[in-house]
Amino acid sequence: MSFYITLYTLLFTLSSLGLNSCTDTWDEHYQQGVMGEGTLWESIKNNQQLSNFARVIEATGYHKSLSSSQVFTVFAPTNDAFTDADANDIINKYQADLAKGLKGDKNSAIKEFVMNHIALYNYSIANESPDTTIRMMNGKYLGLTNSTFSGKPFTSTNTITGNGVLFTLGEKADYIYNLFEYVKSDPDLDSVSNFLYMSDPYQFHKIIFDSEASVPGEIIKGQQHYLDSVTTTENEILYSSNRLYARLDNEDSCYYALMPTNKAWKEQYEKNVPLFQYDKQVFGRDSLMYLYPRLNILRGMQFNKTNNPLLGTTEAIDSIVSPIAISYSDRRNTYGSYDIHPYLYYKPYAKPDGIFTDIKGQKVCSNGVILKTDNWKIKYRDGFNQLIIRDVDVAMDSLAGETPDAKPSWIYTSVQTDNPFYNKLHYHDYQTLIPANLRDMGVLLKIPNVLSNQKYDMYVVTVPATAGNTLATDTLPTRFSVTLYWHDLDGKEVSKEVSDKDGGDISYDSSTRKQTFLTDPTKVHEIHIGTFEFPTCSYELQEPQVKAFININVRSSDVNKGIYTKTLRMDCIKLVPRL
């Protein structure tokens, strides 16, 4: 238990630092004072105790920035803390990255050492100075007290120069990875890293020039040049619509991130691939088949402290919720039940099934904690493979009748709160299909986000007339047949009339000599149409590929005899995955 409390304390501190730095303005940090003569670079170069630090600054080209009119605060480790060998290691790392074309903050030596010891604007301290945080050039928020910087003791303070303030340190400041950076450094997480940092051919990971954070130099031929170019990254996988929606690269964030090791990644990927087989005519098919089997390993595995304040404080935490989870109040409207809760996980530390059990290792980062596991405990029912439920008015593609001028009517009814069927319908409403004449008619319904090679139980939910009016007298049953449409792997539309071989609640109607489904006019009736498995996937496609044609099959003579009605009241159609 003590480990979690200690971890929570550290994370709370990190989170608080980020939040403070986010809300304070730079002007509040900027302390006006009488500036000294000379530049920061001159003060560093002329200080024999900073010769190793000076070699790195000059080798990386930052002596130009520290000689400019831009104002900085520099925290320089002395030679006692930063040896000649240390300087050589940093310079070699800089040159190795430079040979790969990595410049600015994409060069690890610059980002992790140089920028980690330099802040824009000037800061100074006094005995009564409150503890605060400052944003370094690499975006990290590091603590500043009247005796330490990032927990490292000062050996001198407040050396005022013509373009900033110089402090010297008894130890160099540690560079702490954020969650997004860490996955790239851990060999166990190569599969996660390769996916998140993928830039070609899908361009999810992009590098953007940040002119406001960069150090301006001369204007040459009307064009602004920069002494130091600062870039930021944008990663669509992390936070764009229907992706992870987790800013693991943001220093202001505080997340717990469950990460699969390469072993767990491979196992989950192989399970996901068959579910995302798009037909060959789908635009961007290769990209979709690359993205979704991988993305859906990671979706919902990030948990921020804002929504989960007890994370890290105790193993007895009741539940955790991902930012992409649907709120409790919306679950019924989305899934028809409060008991369906994707991306919300109960008892995460409870053995044997808690998702935070069997953790191989964990790493505290600047914006949270990574928990690695070989044993992936996430069940499909808690993730992306969910019940598909569509109200018929939303799913309706078209109506069919004898002629275009004789189509049936489609009437919306809202159920009153005092009606006994009110809470038994998906959105407390239903649609009624009313004949234009006494011939056959029907409605074509579109079903989105169907996965390939996944068995679904299909249901059509019908509604009694008394749901709209408790005094209704139209209480006869009706019969309907179902024809399904989908795409094969070549993109050709395939159709199938549902029969008793599909395992549904089907019965043979001798009067029409057809296999039909019979409604119960006394209740909200979930009619099992059958169990189906489709060869192609329509997940996230704009146009659904699976469709169901509901065709009313009642003879006019049976209507006239008062045996059946041709009026069909429907709530929704749903597909329940067998997991």
Short mmCIF file of N, CA and C in Angstrom, two decimals, residues 343-431:
data_model
loop_
_atom_site.label_atom_id
_atom_site.label_comp_id
_atom_site.label_asym_id
_atom_site.label_seq_id
_atom_site.Cartn_x
_atom_site.Cartn_y
_atom_site.Cartn_z
N TYR A 343 -14.81 0.37 -21.86
CA TYR A 343 -13.73 1.27 -21.42
C TYR A 343 -13.91 1.75 -19.98
N LEU A 344 -14.74 1.05 -19.21
CA LEU A 344 -14.79 1.22 -17.77
C LEU A 344 -14.48 -0.15 -17.17
N TYR A 345 -13.53 -0.19 -16.22
CA TYR A 345 -13.03 -1.46 -15.72
C TYR A 345 -13.17 -1.50 -14.19
N TYR A 346 -13.81 -2.54 -13.71
CA TYR A 346 -14.01 -2.69 -12.27
C TYR A 346 -12.83 -3.41 -11.63
N LYS A 347 -12.54 -3.03 -10.37
CA LYS A 347 -11.52 -3.69 -9.55
C LYS A 347 -10.22 -3.94 -10.33
N PRO A 348 -9.55 -2.89 -10.79
CA PRO A 348 -8.38 -3.10 -11.65
C PRO A 348 -7.22 -3.83 -10.99
N TYR A 349 -7.14 -3.79 -9.65
CA TYR A 349 -6.04 -4.46 -8.96
C TYR A 349 -6.43 -5.82 -8.39
N ALA A 350 -7.69 -6.22 -8.56
CA ALA A 350 -8.18 -7.46 -7.95
C ALA A 350 -7.79 -8.67 -8.80
N LYS A 351 -7.16 -9.65 -8.19
CA LYS A 351 -6.81 -10.87 -8.90
C LYS A 351 -8.02 -11.79 -8.97
N PRO A 352 -8.16 -12.59 -10.03
CA PRO A 352 -7.17 -12.79 -11.10
C PRO A 352 -7.38 -11.93 -12.34
N ASP A 353 -8.51 -11.23 -12.44
CA ASP A 353 -8.89 -10.62 -13.73
C ASP A 353 -8.69 -9.12 -13.81
N GLY A 354 -8.29 -8.45 -12.73
CA GLY A 354 -8.09 -7.01 -12.78
C GLY A 354 -7.05 -6.63 -13.81
N ILE A 355 -7.32 -5.56 -14.55
CA ILE A 355 -6.43 -5.24 -15.68
C ILE A 355 -5.05 -4.76 -15.21
N PHE A 356 -4.90 -4.36 -13.94
CA PHE A 356 -3.60 -3.95 -13.44
C PHE A 356 -2.90 -5.06 -12.66
N THR A 357 -3.38 -6.30 -12.79
CA THR A 357 -2.67 -7.43 -12.19
C THR A 357 -1.69 -7.99 -13.22
N ASP A 358 -0.71 -8.75 -12.76
CA ASP A 358 0.33 -9.31 -13.62
C ASP A 358 1.11 -8.22 -14.35
N ILE A 359 1.42 -7.13 -13.65
CA ILE A 359 2.20 -6.06 -14.25
C ILE A 359 3.67 -6.46 -14.25
N LYS A 360 4.29 -6.38 -15.42
CA LYS A 360 5.69 -6.77 -15.56
C LYS A 360 6.63 -5.71 -15.03
N GLY A 361 6.26 -4.47 -15.17
CA GLY A 361 7.10 -3.37 -14.70
C GLY A 361 6.35 -2.06 -14.86
N GLN A 362 6.75 -1.05 -14.10
CA GLN A 362 6.13 0.26 -14.23
C GLN A 362 7.20 1.34 -14.17
N LYS A 363 6.89 2.43 -14.84
CA LYS A 363 7.85 3.53 -14.96
C LYS A 363 7.13 4.84 -14.68
N VAL A 364 7.64 5.58 -13.69
CA VAL A 364 7.09 6.91 -13.41
C VAL A 364 7.70 7.89 -14.41
N CYS A 365 6.84 8.59 -15.13
CA CYS A 365 7.26 9.55 -16.14
C CYS A 365 6.87 10.96 -15.70
N SER A 366 7.21 11.95 -16.50
CA SER A 366 6.94 13.34 -16.11
C SER A 366 5.46 13.67 -16.10
N ASN A 367 4.66 12.87 -16.79
CA ASN A 367 3.22 13.14 -16.83
C ASN A 367 2.39 11.90 -16.53
N GLY A 368 2.92 11.01 -15.71
CA GLY A 368 2.14 9.85 -15.33
C GLY A 368 2.97 8.60 -15.15
N VAL A 369 2.30 7.45 -15.27
CA VAL A 369 2.93 6.15 -15.02
C VAL A 369 2.58 5.20 -16.16
N ILE A 370 3.58 4.47 -16.63
CA ILE A 370 3.37 3.39 -17.59
C ILE A 370 3.41 2.08 -16.84
N LEU A 371 2.42 1.21 -17.11
CA LEU A 371 2.38 -0.13 -16.54
C LEU A 371 2.45 -1.12 -17.69
N LYS A 372 3.49 -1.94 -17.69
CA LYS A 372 3.70 -2.90 -18.77
C LYS A 372 3.19 -4.27 -18.35
N THR A 373 2.63 -4.99 -19.32
CA THR A 373 2.16 -6.33 -19.00
C THR A 373 2.33 -7.26 -20.20
N ASP A 374 2.72 -8.51 -19.90
CA ASP A 374 2.73 -9.59 -20.90
C ASP A 374 1.36 -10.25 -21.01
N ASN A 375 0.56 -10.07 -19.97
CA ASN A 375 -0.72 -10.78 -19.86
C ASN A 375 -1.86 -9.77 -19.98
N TRP A 376 -2.38 -9.64 -21.18
CA TRP A 376 -3.40 -8.63 -21.48
C TRP A 376 -4.74 -9.11 -20.96
N LYS A 377 -5.30 -8.39 -19.99
CA LYS A 377 -6.53 -8.82 -19.33
C LYS A 377 -7.80 -8.19 -19.92
N ILE A 378 -7.67 -7.38 -20.95
CA ILE A 378 -8.82 -6.67 -21.51
C ILE A 378 -9.67 -7.63 -22.33
N LYS A 379 -10.92 -7.72 -21.98
CA LYS A 379 -11.86 -8.55 -22.73
C LYS A 379 -12.54 -7.72 -23.81
N TYR A 380 -12.89 -8.38 -24.92
CA TYR A 380 -13.56 -7.67 -26.02
C TYR A 380 -14.83 -6.98 -25.55
N ARG A 381 -15.55 -7.60 -24.62
CA ARG A 381 -16.81 -7.00 -24.17
C ARG A 381 -16.58 -5.67 -23.45
N ASP A 382 -15.34 -5.44 -22.99
CA ASP A 382 -15.01 -4.19 -22.32
C ASP A 382 -14.37 -3.18 -23.26
N GLY A 383 -14.25 -3.53 -24.53
CA GLY A 383 -13.56 -2.65 -25.47
C GLY A 383 -14.38 -2.35 -26.71
N PHE A 384 -13.76 -2.53 -27.87
CA PHE A 384 -14.34 -2.04 -29.12
C PHE A 384 -15.43 -2.95 -29.69
N ASN A 385 -15.41 -4.23 -29.35
CA ASN A 385 -16.35 -5.18 -29.96
C ASN A 385 -17.63 -5.20 -29.15
N GLN A 386 -18.54 -4.30 -29.50
CA GLN A 386 -19.72 -4.06 -28.68
C GLN A 386 -21.02 -4.38 -29.42
N LEU A 387 -22.06 -4.46 -28.63
CA LEU A 387 -23.41 -4.52 -29.17
C LEU A 387 -23.63 -3.38 -30.16
N ILE A 388 -24.22 -3.70 -31.31
CA ILE A 388 -24.62 -2.69 -32.29
C ILE A 388 -26.13 -2.55 -32.21
N ILE A 389 -26.60 -1.38 -31.85
CA ILE A 389 -28.04 -1.16 -31.72
C ILE A 389 -28.40 0.12 -32.46
N ARG A 390 -29.42 0.03 -33.31
CA ARG A 390 -29.84 1.17 -34.12
C ARG A 390 -31.35 1.31 -34.06
N ASP A 391 -31.81 2.50 -33.67
CA ASP A 391 -33.23 2.79 -33.79
C ASP A 391 -33.60 2.74 -35.26
N VAL A 392 -34.80 2.26 -35.53
CA VAL A 392 -35.15 2.04 -36.93
C VAL A 392 -35.24 3.33 -37.72
N ASP A 393 -35.59 4.46 -37.07
CA ASP A 393 -35.66 5.70 -37.83
C ASP A 393 -34.27 6.16 -38.26
N VAL A 394 -33.25 5.88 -37.44
CA VAL A 394 -31.87 6.22 -37.81
C VAL A 394 -31.34 5.23 -38.84
N ALA A 395 -31.72 3.97 -38.71
CA ALA A 395 -31.20 2.92 -39.59
C ALA A 395 -31.88 2.89 -40.94
N MET A 396 -33.06 3.52 -41.07
CA MET A 396 -33.85 3.38 -42.29
C MET A 396 -33.11 3.91 -43.51
N ASP A 397 -33.01 3.07 -44.52
CA ASP A 397 -32.43 3.46 -45.80
C ASP A 397 -33.52 3.85 -46.79
N SER A 398 -34.57 3.02 -46.88
CA SER A 398 -35.66 3.30 -47.81
C SER A 398 -36.88 2.47 -47.44
N LEU A 399 -38.02 2.90 -47.95
CA LEU A 399 -39.27 2.17 -47.81
C LEU A 399 -39.63 1.55 -49.14
N ALA A 400 -40.32 0.43 -49.09
CA ALA A 400 -40.69 -0.23 -50.33
C ALA A 400 -42.18 -0.54 -50.34
N GLY A 401 -42.83 -0.27 -51.48
CA GLY A 401 -44.25 -0.57 -51.64
C GLY A 401 -44.51 -1.08 -53.04
N GLU A 402 -45.78 -1.11 -53.41
CA GLU A 402 -46.13 -1.65 -54.72
C GLU A 402 -45.57 -0.79 -55.84
N THR A 403 -45.69 0.54 -55.72
CA THR A 403 -45.16 1.48 -56.72
C THR A 403 -44.55 2.64 -55.96
N PRO A 404 -43.73 3.46 -56.63
CA PRO A 404 -43.15 4.63 -55.95
C PRO A 404 -44.21 5.54 -55.35
N ASP A 405 -45.42 5.55 -55.93
CA ASP A 405 -46.48 6.42 -55.42
C ASP A 405 -47.31 5.74 -54.33
N ALA A 406 -47.01 4.49 -54.03
CA ALA A 406 -47.80 3.75 -53.05
C ALA A 406 -46.91 3.19 -51.96
N LYS A 407 -45.97 4.01 -51.52
CA LYS A 407 -45.08 3.57 -50.44
C LYS A 407 -45.81 3.64 -49.11
N PRO A 408 -45.42 2.79 -48.18
CA PRO A 408 -46.05 2.83 -46.87
C PRO A 408 -45.65 4.08 -46.10
N SER A 409 -46.43 4.41 -45.10
CA SER A 409 -46.12 5.55 -44.23
C SER A 409 -45.23 5.10 -43.08
N TRP A 410 -44.47 6.05 -42.55
CA TRP A 410 -43.52 5.77 -41.46
C TRP A 410 -43.80 6.82 -40.39
N ILE A 411 -44.40 6.41 -39.26
CA ILE A 411 -44.90 7.37 -38.27
C ILE A 411 -44.15 7.20 -36.95
N TYR A 412 -43.70 8.34 -36.44
CA TYR A 412 -42.94 8.36 -35.17
C TYR A 412 -43.90 8.52 -33.99
N THR A 413 -43.63 7.75 -32.91
CA THR A 413 -44.43 7.86 -31.69
C THR A 413 -43.51 7.94 -30.49
N SER A 414 -43.71 8.94 -29.64
CA SER A 414 -42.98 9.06 -28.39
C SER A 414 -43.82 8.46 -27.27
N VAL A 415 -43.21 7.58 -26.48
CA VAL A 415 -43.95 6.90 -25.42
C VAL A 415 -44.00 7.80 -24.18
N GLN A 416 -45.17 7.92 -23.59
CA GLN A 416 -45.34 8.76 -22.41
C GLN A 416 -44.68 8.10 -21.18
N THR A 417 -44.22 8.95 -20.26
CA THR A 417 -43.48 8.46 -19.10
C THR A 417 -44.31 7.55 -18.20
N ASP A 418 -45.63 7.71 -18.20
CA ASP A 418 -46.47 6.87 -17.34
C ASP A 418 -46.91 5.58 -18.02
N ASN A 419 -46.46 5.39 -19.27
CA ASN A 419 -46.81 4.16 -19.98
C ASN A 419 -45.93 3.01 -19.47
N PRO A 420 -46.48 1.83 -19.22
CA PRO A 420 -45.68 0.72 -18.68
C PRO A 420 -44.53 0.28 -19.59
N PHE A 421 -44.59 0.66 -20.87
CA PHE A 421 -43.53 0.27 -21.80
C PHE A 421 -42.45 1.35 -21.96
N TYR A 422 -42.59 2.46 -21.24
CA TYR A 422 -41.69 3.61 -21.41
C TYR A 422 -40.21 3.21 -21.30
N ASN A 423 -39.84 2.52 -20.23
CA ASN A 423 -38.44 2.18 -19.99
C ASN A 423 -38.01 0.88 -20.67
N LYS A 424 -38.88 0.33 -21.51
CA LYS A 424 -38.53 -0.90 -22.21
C LYS A 424 -38.11 -0.65 -23.65
N LEU A 425 -38.16 0.63 -24.05
CA LEU A 425 -37.78 0.98 -25.42
C LEU A 425 -36.49 1.79 -25.41
N HIS A 426 -35.74 1.65 -26.46
CA HIS A 426 -34.38 2.18 -26.50
C HIS A 426 -34.33 3.67 -26.20
N TYR A 427 -34.98 4.50 -26.96
CA TYR A 427 -35.03 5.94 -26.72
C TYR A 427 -36.44 6.38 -26.30
N HIS A 428 -37.21 5.46 -25.73
CA HIS A 428 -38.57 5.74 -25.28
C HIS A 428 -39.47 6.16 -26.44
N ASP A 429 -39.19 5.59 -27.61
CA ASP A 429 -40.02 5.89 -28.77
C ASP A 429 -39.97 4.72 -29.74
N TYR A 430 -40.77 4.79 -30.80
CA TYR A 430 -40.75 3.74 -31.81
C TYR A 430 -41.32 4.30 -33.11
N GLN A 431 -41.19 3.50 -34.17
CA GLN A 431 -41.70 3.87 -35.49
C GLN A 431 -42.74 2.84 -35.93
#
